[in-house]
Backbone as JSON, one array per atom type, in Angstrom:
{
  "sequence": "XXXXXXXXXXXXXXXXXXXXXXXXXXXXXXXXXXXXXXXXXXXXXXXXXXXXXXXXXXXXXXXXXXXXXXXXXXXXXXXXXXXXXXXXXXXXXXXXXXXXXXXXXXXXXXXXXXXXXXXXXXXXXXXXXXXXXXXXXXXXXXXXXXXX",
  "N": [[-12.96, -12.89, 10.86], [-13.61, -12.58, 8.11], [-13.51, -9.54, 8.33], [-10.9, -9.28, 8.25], [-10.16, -10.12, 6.39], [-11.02, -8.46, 4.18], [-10.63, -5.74, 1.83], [-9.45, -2.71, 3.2], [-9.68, 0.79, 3.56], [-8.0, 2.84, 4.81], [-5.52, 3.74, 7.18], [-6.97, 5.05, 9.15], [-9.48, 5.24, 8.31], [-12.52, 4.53, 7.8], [-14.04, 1.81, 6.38], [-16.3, -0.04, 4.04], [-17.41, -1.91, 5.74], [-17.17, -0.98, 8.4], [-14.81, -1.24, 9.51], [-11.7, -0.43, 10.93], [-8.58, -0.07, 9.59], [-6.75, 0.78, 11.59], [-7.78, -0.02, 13.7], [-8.5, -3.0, 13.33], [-5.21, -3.72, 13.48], [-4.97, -2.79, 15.72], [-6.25, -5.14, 17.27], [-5.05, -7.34, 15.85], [-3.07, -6.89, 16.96], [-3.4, -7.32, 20.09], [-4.48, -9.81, 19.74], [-2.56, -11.93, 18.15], [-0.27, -14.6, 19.17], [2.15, -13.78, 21.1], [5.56, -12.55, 19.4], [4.77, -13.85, 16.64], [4.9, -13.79, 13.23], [3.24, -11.11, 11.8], [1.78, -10.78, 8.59], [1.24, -8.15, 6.73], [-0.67, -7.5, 3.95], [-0.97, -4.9, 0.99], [-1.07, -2.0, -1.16], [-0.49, -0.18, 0.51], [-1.0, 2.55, -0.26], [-1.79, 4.89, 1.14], [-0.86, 4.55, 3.36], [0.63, 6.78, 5.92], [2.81, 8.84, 8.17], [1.29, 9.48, 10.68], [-0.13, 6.98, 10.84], [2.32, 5.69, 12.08], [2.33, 5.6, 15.0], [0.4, 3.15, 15.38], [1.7, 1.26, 14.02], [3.81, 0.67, 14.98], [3.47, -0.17, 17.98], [2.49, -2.7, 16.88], [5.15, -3.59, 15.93], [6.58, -3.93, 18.33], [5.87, -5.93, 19.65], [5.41, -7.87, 17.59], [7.77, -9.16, 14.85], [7.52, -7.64, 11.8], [6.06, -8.29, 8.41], [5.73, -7.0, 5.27], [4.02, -6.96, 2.45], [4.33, -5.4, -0.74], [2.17, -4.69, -2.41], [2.3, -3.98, -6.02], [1.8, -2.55, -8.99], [2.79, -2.53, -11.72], [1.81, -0.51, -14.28], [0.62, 1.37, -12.47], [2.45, 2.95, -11.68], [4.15, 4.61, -13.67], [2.91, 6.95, -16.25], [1.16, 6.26, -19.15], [2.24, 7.38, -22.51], [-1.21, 7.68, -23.87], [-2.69, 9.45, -25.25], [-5.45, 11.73, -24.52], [-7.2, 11.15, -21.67], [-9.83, 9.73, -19.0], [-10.19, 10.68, -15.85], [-11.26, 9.24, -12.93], [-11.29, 11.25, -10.05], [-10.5, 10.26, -7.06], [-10.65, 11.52, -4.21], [-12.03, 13.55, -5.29], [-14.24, 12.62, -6.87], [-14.96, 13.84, -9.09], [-15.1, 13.54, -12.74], [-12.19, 13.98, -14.49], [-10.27, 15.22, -17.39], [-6.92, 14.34, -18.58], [-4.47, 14.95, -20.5], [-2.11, 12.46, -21.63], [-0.12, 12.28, -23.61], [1.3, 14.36, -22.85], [4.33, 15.41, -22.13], [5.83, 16.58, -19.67], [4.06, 16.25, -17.95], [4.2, 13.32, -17.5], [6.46, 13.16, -17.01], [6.56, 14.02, -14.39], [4.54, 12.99, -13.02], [5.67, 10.05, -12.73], [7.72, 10.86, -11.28], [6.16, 11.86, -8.92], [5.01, 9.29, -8.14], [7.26, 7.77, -7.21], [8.44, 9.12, -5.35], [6.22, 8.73, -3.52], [6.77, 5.97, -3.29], [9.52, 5.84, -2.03], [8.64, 7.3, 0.3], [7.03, 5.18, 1.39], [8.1, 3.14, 1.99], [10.49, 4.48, 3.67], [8.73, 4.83, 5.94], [8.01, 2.06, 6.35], [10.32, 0.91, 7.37], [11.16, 2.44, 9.25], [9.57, 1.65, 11.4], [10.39, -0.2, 11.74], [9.61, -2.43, 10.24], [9.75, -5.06, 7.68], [10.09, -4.92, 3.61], [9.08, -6.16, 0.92], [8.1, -6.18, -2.44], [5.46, -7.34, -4.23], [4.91, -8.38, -7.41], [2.13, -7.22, -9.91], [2.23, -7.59, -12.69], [4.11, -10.42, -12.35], [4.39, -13.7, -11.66], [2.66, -14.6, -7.97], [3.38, -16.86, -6.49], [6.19, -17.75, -7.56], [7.43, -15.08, -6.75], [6.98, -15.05, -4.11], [8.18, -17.71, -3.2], [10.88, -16.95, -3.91], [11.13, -15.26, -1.43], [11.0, -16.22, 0.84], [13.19, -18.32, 0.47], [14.87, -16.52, 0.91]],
  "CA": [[-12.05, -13.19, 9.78], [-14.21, -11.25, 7.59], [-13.32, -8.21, 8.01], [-9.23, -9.18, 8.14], [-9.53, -10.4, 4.77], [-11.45, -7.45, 3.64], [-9.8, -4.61, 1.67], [-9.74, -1.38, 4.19], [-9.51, 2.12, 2.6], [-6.79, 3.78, 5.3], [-5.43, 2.76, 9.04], [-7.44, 5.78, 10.28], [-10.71, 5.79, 7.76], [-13.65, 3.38, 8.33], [-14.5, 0.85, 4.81], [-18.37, -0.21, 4.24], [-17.72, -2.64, 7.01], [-17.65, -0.23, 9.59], [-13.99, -1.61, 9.96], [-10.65, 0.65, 9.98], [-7.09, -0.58, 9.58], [-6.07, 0.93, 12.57], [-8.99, -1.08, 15.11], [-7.79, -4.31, 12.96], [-4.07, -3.66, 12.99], [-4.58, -3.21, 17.78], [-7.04, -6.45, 17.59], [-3.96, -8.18, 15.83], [-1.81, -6.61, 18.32], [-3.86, -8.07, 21.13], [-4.82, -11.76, 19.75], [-1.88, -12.51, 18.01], [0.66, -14.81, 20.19], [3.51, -12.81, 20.86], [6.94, -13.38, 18.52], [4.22, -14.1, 16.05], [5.41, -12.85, 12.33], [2.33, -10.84, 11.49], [2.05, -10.18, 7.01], [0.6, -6.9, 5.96], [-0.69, -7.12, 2.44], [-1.56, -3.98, 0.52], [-0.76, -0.99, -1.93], [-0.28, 1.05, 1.32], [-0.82, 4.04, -0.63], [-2.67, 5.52, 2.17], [0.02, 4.21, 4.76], [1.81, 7.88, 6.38], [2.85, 8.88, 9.23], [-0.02, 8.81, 11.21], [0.04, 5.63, 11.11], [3.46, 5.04, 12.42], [2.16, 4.84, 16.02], [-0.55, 1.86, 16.02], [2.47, 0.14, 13.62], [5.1, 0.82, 16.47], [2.66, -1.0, 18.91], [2.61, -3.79, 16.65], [6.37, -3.95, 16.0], [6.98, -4.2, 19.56], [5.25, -7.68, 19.73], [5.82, -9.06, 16.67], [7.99, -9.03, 13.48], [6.06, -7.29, 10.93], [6.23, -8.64, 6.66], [4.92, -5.87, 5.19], [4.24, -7.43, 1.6], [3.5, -4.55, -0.93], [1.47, -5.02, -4.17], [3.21, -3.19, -7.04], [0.79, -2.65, -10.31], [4.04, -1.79, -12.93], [0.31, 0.41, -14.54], [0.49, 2.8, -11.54], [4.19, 3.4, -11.3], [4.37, 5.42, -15.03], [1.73, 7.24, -17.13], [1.42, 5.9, -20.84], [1.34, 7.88, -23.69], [-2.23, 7.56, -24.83], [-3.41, 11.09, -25.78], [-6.38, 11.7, -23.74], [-7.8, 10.3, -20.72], [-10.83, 10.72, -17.92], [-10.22, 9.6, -14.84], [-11.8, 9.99, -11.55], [-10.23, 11.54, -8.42], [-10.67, 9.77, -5.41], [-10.97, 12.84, -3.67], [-13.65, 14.36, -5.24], [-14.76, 11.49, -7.15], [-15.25, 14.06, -9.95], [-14.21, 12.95, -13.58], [-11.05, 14.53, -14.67], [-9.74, 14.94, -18.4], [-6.52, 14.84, -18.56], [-3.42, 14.45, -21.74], [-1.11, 11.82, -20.92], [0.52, 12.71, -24.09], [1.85, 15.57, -22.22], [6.04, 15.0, -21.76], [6.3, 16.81, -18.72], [2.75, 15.77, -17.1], [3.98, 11.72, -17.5], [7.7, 12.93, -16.08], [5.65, 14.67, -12.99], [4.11, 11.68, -12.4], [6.58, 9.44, -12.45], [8.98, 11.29, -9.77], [5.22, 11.33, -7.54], [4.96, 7.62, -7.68], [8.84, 7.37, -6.68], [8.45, 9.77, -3.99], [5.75, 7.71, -2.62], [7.46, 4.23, -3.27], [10.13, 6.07, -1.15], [8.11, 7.75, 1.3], [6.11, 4.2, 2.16], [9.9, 2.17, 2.38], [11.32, 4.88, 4.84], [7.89, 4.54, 6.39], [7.66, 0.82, 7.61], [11.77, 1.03, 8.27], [11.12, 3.4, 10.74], [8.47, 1.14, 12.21], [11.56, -1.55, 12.26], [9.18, -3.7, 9.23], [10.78, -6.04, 6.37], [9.06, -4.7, 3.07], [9.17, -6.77, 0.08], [7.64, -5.95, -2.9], [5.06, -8.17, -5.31], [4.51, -7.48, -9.04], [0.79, -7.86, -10.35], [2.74, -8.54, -13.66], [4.67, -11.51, -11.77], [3.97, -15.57, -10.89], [2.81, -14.71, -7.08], [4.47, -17.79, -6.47], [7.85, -17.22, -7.7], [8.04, -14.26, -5.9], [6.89, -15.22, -2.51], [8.85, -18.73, -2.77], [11.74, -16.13, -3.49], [11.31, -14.74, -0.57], [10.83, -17.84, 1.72], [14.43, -18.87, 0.48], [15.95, -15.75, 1.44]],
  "C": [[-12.45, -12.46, 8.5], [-13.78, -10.28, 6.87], [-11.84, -8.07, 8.16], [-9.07, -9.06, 7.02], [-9.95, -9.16, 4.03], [-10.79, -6.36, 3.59], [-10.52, -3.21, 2.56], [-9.42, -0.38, 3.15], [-8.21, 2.44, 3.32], [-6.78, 3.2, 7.06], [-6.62, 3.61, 9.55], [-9.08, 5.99, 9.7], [-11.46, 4.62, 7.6], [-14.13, 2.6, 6.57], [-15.84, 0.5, 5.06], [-18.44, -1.0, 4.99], [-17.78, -2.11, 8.32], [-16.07, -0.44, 10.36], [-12.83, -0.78, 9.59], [-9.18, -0.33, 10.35], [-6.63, -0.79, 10.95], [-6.88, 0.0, 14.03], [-8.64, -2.07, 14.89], [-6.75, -4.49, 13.57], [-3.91, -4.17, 15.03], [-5.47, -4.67, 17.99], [-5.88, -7.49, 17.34], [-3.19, -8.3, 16.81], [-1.99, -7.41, 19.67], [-4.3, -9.86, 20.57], [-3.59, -12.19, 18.96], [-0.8, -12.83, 19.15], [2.05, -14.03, 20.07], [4.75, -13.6, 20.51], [5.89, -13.47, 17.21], [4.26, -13.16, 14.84], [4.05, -12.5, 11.94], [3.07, -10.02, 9.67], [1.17, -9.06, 6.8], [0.51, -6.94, 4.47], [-1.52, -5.68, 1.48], [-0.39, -2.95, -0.18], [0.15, -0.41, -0.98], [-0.12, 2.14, 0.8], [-1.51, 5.2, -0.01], [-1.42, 5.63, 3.29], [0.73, 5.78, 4.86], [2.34, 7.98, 7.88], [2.3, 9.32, 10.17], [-0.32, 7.84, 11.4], [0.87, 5.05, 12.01], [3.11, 4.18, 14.1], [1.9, 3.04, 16.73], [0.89, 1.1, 15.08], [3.49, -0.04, 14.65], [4.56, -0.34, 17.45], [2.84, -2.06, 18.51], [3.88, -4.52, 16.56], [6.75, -4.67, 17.08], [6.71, -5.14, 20.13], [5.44, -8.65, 19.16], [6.89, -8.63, 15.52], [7.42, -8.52, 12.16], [7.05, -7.62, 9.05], [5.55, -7.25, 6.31], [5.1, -6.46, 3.24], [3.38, -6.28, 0.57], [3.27, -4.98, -2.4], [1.99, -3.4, -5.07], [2.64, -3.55, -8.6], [2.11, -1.43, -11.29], [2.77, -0.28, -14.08], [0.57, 1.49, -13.92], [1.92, 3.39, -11.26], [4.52, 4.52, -12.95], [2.95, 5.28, -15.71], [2.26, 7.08, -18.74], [1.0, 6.77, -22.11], [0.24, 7.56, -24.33], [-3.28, 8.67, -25.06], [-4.67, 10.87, -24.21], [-6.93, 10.88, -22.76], [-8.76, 10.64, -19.01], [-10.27, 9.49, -17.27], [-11.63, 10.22, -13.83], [-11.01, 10.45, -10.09], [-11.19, 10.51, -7.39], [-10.9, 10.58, -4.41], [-12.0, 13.74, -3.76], [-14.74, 13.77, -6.08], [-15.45, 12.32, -8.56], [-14.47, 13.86, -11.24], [-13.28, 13.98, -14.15], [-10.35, 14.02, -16.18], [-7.95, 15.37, -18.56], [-5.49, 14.35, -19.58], [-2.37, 13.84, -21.52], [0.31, 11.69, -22.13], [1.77, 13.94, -23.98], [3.43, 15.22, -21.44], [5.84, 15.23, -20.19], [5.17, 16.5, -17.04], [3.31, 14.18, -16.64], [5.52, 12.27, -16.58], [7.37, 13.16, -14.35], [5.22, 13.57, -12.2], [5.09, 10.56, -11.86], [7.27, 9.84, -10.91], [7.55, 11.27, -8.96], [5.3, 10.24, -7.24], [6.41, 7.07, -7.1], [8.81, 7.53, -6.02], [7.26, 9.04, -3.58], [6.01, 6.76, -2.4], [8.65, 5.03, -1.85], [9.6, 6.5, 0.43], [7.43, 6.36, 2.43], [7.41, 3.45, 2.84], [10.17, 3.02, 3.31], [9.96, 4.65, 5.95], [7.94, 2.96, 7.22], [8.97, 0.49, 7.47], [11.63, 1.15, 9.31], [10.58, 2.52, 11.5], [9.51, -0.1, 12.88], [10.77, -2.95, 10.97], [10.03, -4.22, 8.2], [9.47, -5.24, 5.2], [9.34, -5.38, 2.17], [7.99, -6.44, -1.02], [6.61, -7.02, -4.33], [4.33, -7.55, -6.47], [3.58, -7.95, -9.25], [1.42, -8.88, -11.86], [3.83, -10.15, -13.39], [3.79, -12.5, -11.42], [4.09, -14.78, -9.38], [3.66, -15.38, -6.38], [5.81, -17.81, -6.49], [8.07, -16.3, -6.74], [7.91, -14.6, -4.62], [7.96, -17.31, -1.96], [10.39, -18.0, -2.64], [11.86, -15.79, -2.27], [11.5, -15.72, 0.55], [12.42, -18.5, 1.72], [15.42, -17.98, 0.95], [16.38, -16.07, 2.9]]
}
């Protein structure tokens, strides 16, 4: 139980537990009773297609929620002149001007095209996706959903 609850990096890339999405995702596949609505919670900003398979597998057993966390932060860059980040990629720090018009519009349409890319993503798979706001009552939203 562990290592369910524990945040994974990617279906196909191993987290400091030695545990990957995708070994979780066929363990569900095999111990959950079948019909059994299995919830997916996460960013999925990793989720592509590569993935689609082991989610196919799971479709085909159960119903899949696919409940995605939505930080209103990561969806648009804020004008505040300067700013270091770090890549994730090369984990080196990165200065970059978020004052910059056409840098924050750039961004924007990426984070769309991935909000889109993940939605046609667990369609395909046949999943429900529903989306929860960090700035939102958990609550509200997921009793929302419960009434639909």
């Amino acid at each position: 139980l562990r290592a369910a609850a524990a945040p994974l990096q990617s279906m196909n890339n191993r987290d400091e537990s030695g545990v990957s999405q995708k070994t979780l995702l066929r363990h569900v596949e095999r111990a959950a009773e079948r019909g059994a609505m299995v919830v997916l919670i996460s960013d999925f900003h990793d989720l592509d297609e590569a993935d689609a398979p082991t989610l196919q597998l799971l479709a085909a057993r159960h119903p899949l929620l696919f409940l995605r966390i939505v930080d209103k932060a990561e969806e648009t860059l804020q004008d505040v002149g300067q700013i270091r980040i770090v890549s994730p990629l090369h984990r080196e720090p990165i200065l970059i001007d978020s004052s910059d018009e056409a840098l924050r519009r750039d961004y924007a349409a990426a984070m769309a095209k991935r909000t889109t890319r993940i939605a046609r993503l667990i369609a395909g798979v046949g999943g429900y996706q529903t989306d929860l706001h960090t700035h939102q009552d958990p609550f509200r939203q997921l009793g929302g959903l419960l009434t639909q």
